Short mmCIF file of C-alpha atoms in Angstrom, two decimals:
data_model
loop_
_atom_site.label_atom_id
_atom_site.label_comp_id
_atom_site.label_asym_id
_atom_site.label_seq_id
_atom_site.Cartn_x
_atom_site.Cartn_y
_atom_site.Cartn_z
CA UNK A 1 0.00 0.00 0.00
CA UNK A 2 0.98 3.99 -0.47
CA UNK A 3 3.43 5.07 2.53
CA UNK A 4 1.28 8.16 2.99
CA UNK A 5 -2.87 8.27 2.43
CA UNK A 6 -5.54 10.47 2.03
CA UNK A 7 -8.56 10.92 0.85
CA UNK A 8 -8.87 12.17 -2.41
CA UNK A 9 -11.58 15.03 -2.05
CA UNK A 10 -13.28 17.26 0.49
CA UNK A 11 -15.92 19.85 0.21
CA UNK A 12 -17.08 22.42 2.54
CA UNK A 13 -18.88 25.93 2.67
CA UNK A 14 -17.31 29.18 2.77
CA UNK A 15 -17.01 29.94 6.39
CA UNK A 16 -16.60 26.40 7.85
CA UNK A 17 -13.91 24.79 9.22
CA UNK A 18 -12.01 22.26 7.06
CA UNK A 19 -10.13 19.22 8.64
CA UNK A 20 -7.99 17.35 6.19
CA UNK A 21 -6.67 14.08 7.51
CA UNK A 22 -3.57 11.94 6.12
CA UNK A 23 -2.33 8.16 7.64
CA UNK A 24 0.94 7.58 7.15
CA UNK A 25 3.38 3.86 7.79
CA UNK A 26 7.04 5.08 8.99
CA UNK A 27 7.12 5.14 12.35
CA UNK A 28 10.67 6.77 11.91
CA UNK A 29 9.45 9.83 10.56
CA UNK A 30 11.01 12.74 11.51
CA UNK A 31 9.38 15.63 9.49
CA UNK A 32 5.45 15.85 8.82
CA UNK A 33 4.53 18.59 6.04
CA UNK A 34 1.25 19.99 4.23
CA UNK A 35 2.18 21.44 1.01
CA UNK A 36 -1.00 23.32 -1.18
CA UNK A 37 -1.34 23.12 -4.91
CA UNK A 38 -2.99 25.79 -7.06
CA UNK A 39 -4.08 24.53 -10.23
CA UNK A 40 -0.95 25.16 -12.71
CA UNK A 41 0.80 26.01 -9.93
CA UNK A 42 4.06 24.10 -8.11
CA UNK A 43 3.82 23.17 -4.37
CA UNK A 44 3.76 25.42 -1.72
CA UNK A 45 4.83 24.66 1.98
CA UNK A 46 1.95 25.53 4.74
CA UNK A 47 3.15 24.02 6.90
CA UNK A 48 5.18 21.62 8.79
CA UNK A 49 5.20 19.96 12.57
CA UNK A 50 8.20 17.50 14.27
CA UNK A 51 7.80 14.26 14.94
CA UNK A 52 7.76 15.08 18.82
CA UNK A 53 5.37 17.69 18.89
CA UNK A 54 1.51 16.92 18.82
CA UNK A 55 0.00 20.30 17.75
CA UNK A 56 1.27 23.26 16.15
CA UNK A 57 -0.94 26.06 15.02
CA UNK A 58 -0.46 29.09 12.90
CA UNK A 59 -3.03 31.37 12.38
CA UNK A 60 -6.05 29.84 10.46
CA UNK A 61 -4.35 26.48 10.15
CA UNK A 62 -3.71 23.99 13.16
CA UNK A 63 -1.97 21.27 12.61
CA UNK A 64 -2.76 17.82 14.74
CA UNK A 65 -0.24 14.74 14.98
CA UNK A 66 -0.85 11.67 16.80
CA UNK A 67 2.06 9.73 16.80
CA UNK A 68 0.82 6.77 17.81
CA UNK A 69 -1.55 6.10 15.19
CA UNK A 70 0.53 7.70 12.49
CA UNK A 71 -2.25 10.05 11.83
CA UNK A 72 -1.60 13.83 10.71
CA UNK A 73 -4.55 15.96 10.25
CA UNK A 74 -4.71 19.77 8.98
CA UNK A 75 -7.73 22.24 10.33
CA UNK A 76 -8.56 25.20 8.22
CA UNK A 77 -10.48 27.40 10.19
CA UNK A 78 -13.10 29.76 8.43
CA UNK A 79 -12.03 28.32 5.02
CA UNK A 80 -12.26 30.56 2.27
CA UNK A 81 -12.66 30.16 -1.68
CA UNK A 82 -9.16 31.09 -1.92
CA UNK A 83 -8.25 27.52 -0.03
CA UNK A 84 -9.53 25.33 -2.91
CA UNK A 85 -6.49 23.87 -3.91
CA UNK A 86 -4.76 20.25 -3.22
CA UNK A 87 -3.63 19.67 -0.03
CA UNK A 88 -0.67 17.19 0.21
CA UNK A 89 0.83 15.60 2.93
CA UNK A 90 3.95 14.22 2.99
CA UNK A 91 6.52 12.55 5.58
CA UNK A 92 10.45 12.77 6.02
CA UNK A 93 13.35 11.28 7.78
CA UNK A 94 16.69 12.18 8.66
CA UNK A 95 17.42 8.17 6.64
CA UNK A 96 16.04 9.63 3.59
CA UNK A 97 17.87 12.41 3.46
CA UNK A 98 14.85 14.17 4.35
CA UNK A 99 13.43 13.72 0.64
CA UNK A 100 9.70 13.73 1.55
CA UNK A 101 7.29 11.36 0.32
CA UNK A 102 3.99 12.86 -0.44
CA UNK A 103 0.21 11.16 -0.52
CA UNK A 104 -1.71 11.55 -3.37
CA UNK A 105 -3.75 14.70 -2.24
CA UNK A 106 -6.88 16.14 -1.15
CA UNK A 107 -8.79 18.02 -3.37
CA UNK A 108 -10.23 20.60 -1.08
CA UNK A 109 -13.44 22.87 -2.85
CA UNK A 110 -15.15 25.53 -1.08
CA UNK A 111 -18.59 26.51 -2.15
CA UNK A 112 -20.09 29.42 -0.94
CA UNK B 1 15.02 36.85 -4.81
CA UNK B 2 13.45 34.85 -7.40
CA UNK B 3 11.80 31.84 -7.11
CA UNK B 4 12.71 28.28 -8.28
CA UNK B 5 12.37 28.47 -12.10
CA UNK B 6 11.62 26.07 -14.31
CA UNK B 7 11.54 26.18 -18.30
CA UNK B 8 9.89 25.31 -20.22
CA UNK B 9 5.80 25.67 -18.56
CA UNK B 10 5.30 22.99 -21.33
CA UNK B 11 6.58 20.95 -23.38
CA UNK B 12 5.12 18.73 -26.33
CA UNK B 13 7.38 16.01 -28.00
CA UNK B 14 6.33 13.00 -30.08
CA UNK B 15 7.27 9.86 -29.11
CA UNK B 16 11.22 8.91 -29.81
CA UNK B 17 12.12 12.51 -29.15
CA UNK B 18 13.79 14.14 -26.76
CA UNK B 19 12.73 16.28 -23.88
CA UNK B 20 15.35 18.72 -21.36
CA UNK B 21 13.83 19.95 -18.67
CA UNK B 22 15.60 23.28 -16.91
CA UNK B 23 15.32 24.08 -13.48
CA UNK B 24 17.41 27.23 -11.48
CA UNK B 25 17.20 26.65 -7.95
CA UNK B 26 16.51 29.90 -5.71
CA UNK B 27 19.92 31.91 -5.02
CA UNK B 28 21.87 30.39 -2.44
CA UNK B 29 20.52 27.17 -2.82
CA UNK B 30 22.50 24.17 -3.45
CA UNK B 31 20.06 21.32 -3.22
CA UNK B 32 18.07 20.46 -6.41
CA UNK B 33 15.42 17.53 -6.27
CA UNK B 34 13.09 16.38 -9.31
CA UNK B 35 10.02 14.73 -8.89
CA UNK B 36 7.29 13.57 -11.24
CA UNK B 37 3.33 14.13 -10.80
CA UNK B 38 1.17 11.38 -12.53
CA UNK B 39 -2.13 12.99 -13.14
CA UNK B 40 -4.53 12.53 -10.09
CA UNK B 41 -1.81 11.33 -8.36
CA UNK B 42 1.12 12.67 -5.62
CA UNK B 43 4.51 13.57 -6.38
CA UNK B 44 6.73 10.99 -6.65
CA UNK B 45 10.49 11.64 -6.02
CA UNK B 46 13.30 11.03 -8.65
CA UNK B 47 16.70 12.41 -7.89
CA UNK B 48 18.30 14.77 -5.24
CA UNK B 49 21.63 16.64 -6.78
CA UNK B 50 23.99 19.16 -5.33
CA UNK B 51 26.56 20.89 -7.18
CA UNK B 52 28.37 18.63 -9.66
CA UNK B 53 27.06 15.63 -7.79
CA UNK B 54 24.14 12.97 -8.02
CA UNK B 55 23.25 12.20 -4.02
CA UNK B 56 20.15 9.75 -4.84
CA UNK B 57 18.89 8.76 -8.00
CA UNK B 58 16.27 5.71 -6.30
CA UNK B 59 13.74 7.18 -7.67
CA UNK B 60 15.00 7.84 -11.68
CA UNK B 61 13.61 5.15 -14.29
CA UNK B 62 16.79 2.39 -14.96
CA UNK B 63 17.22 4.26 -18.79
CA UNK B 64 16.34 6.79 -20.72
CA UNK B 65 16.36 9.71 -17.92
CA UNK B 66 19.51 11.55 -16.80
CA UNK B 67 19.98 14.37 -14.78
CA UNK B 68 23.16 17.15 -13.94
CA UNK B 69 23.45 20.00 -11.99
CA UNK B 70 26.85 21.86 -13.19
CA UNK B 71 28.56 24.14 -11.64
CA UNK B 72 27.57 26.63 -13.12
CA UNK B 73 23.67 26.87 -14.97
CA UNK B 74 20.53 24.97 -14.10
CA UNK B 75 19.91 21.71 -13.45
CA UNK B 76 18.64 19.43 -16.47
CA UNK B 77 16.12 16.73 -16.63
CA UNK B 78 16.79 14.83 -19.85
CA UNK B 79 13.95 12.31 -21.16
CA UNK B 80 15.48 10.25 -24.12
CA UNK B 81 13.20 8.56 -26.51
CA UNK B 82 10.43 9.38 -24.87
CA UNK B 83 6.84 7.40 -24.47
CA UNK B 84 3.57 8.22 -24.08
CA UNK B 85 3.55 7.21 -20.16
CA UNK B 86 6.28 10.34 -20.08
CA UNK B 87 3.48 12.47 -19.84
CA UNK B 88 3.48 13.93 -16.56
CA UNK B 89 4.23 17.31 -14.44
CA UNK B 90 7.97 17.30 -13.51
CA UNK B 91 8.55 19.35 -10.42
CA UNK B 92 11.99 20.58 -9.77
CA UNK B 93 12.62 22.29 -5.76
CA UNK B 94 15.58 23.68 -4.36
CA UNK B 95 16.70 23.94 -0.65
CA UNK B 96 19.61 25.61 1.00
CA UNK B 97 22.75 23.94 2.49
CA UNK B 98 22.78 21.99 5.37
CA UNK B 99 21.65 19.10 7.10
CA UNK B 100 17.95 20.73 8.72
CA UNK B 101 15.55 18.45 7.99
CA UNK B 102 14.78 20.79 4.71
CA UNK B 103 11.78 23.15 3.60
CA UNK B 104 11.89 22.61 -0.05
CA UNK B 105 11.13 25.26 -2.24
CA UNK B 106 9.00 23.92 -5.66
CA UNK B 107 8.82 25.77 -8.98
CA UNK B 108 6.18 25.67 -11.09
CA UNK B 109 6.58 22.92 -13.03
CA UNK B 110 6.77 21.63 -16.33
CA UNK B 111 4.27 19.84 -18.38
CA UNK B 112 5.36 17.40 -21.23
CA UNK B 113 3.02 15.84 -23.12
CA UNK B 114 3.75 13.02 -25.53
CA UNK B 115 2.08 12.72 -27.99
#
C-alpha cells in the first residue's frame, strides 16, 4: 500500500472549518509537512510539525499529529474560496535524506 | 530573490524525441530535487543533486532519464526517446545547504506531453 494516504476530495462551505486528515506507515518519521497546490501552480509549503510535537498552530491552520496512530490531520479554520487547492501531505526522515514522500492529495473545494 | 524556475511551462514532443527539462534553484541554494506528478496522483520523487554531484537517483527510471546539476547553470532533466507514459508534471525544488531536515522550495513545473 501507499506510505502516505488520504482521501482524495473534500468539500465544505465558505465559512466552515475544514479538517484534512492523512495516515501515514514510517514510524521513523522525523518531518510531517502539508504542502498546497494551485491549479498550474508548483507546491507550496503551509506548513510543517516534528515528529515530537503533537500540535502546532499558525493562524487559520492547526496542525494535529498523533504519533501513535501515524495520523496527521490539517484544520482550516473559516475556510475561504481562496483555499480550494490540493492539499498534500507528505513525511520525512533524517534516513532519507529528508526527501519527503507525499500522498496523493486532497482536493479541497469551497462553495459558498 | 526569485523563485525556483523552471523552463519550459510545457513541453510537447512526439514519441522517440527528446525532452530537457531546466530548473534554477533559488539563489543560495545548493540542493536540487526532481520529482514527477502522474495525473490525479502525488509527487513521486526522482533524484536529489547538489553541485556537480548525483546524491540519490532511487527514484529515476533504470534508462532513458539523466539528470546534472553543473557548476555553473541549471539543473537538467533529460527524457530520451520518450513514451507516451512520459506524460506527466515534472517538479523541480531547491533547498539551501545543510543538514535541517529541509523546507523545499518547488517551482512551477513543467508539463510534457507526448504525444
Amino acid at each position: 500500500g501507499e506510505d502516505v494516504e488520504q482521501s482524495l476530495f473534500l468539500s465544505v462551505r465558505e465559512g466552515d472549518s475544514s479538517v484534512i486528515n492523512c495516515t501515514y506507515t514510517d514510524s521513523s518519521s522525523t518531518y510531517l509537512y502539508w504542502y498546497k497546490q494551485e491549479p498550474g501552480a508548483g507546491l507550496q509549503l503551509l506548513t510543517y510539525i516534528f515528529s515530537n510535537m503533537d500540535m502546532k498552530q499558525d493562524q487559520r491552520l492547526t496542525v494535529l499529529l498523533n504519533k501513535k496512530d501515524k495520523h496527521l490531520s490539517l484544520r482550516i479554520a473559516d475556510t475561504q474560496t481562496g483555499d480550494s487547492a490540493i492539499y498534500f501531505c507528505a513525511e520525512s526522515t533524517s534516513g532519507g535524506s529528508y526527501i519527503p514522500t507525499f500522498g496523493r492529495g486532497t482536493s479541497l473545494i469551497v462553495h459558498p | 530573490n526569485a523563485g525556483v524556475m523552471q523552463n519550459p511551462r510545457h513541453l510537447v514532443r512526439r514519441r522517440g524525441q527528446e525532452a530537457r527539462l531546466r530548473c534554477s534553484p533559488m539563489k543560495g541554494h545548493s540542493h536540487v530535487y526532481w520529482y514527477r506528478q502522474l495525473p490525479e496522483e502525488g509527487l513521486k520523487f526522482m533524484v536529489y543533486l547538489q553541485k556537480e554531484n548525483i546524491i540519490d537517483e532511487s527514484g529515476m527510471p533504470k534508462e532513458r532519464f539523466s539528470a546534472e546539476f553543473p557548476k555553473e547553470g541549471p539543473s537538467i532533466l533529460r527524457i530520451q526517446q520518450v513514451v507516451r507514459g512520459d506524460s506527466a508534471a515534472y517538479f523541480c525544488a531547491s533547498s539551501p545547504p545543510g543538514d535541517w531536515g529541509n523546507e523545499q522550495f518547488f517551482g512551477p513545473g513543467t508539463r510534457l506531453t507526448v504525444l
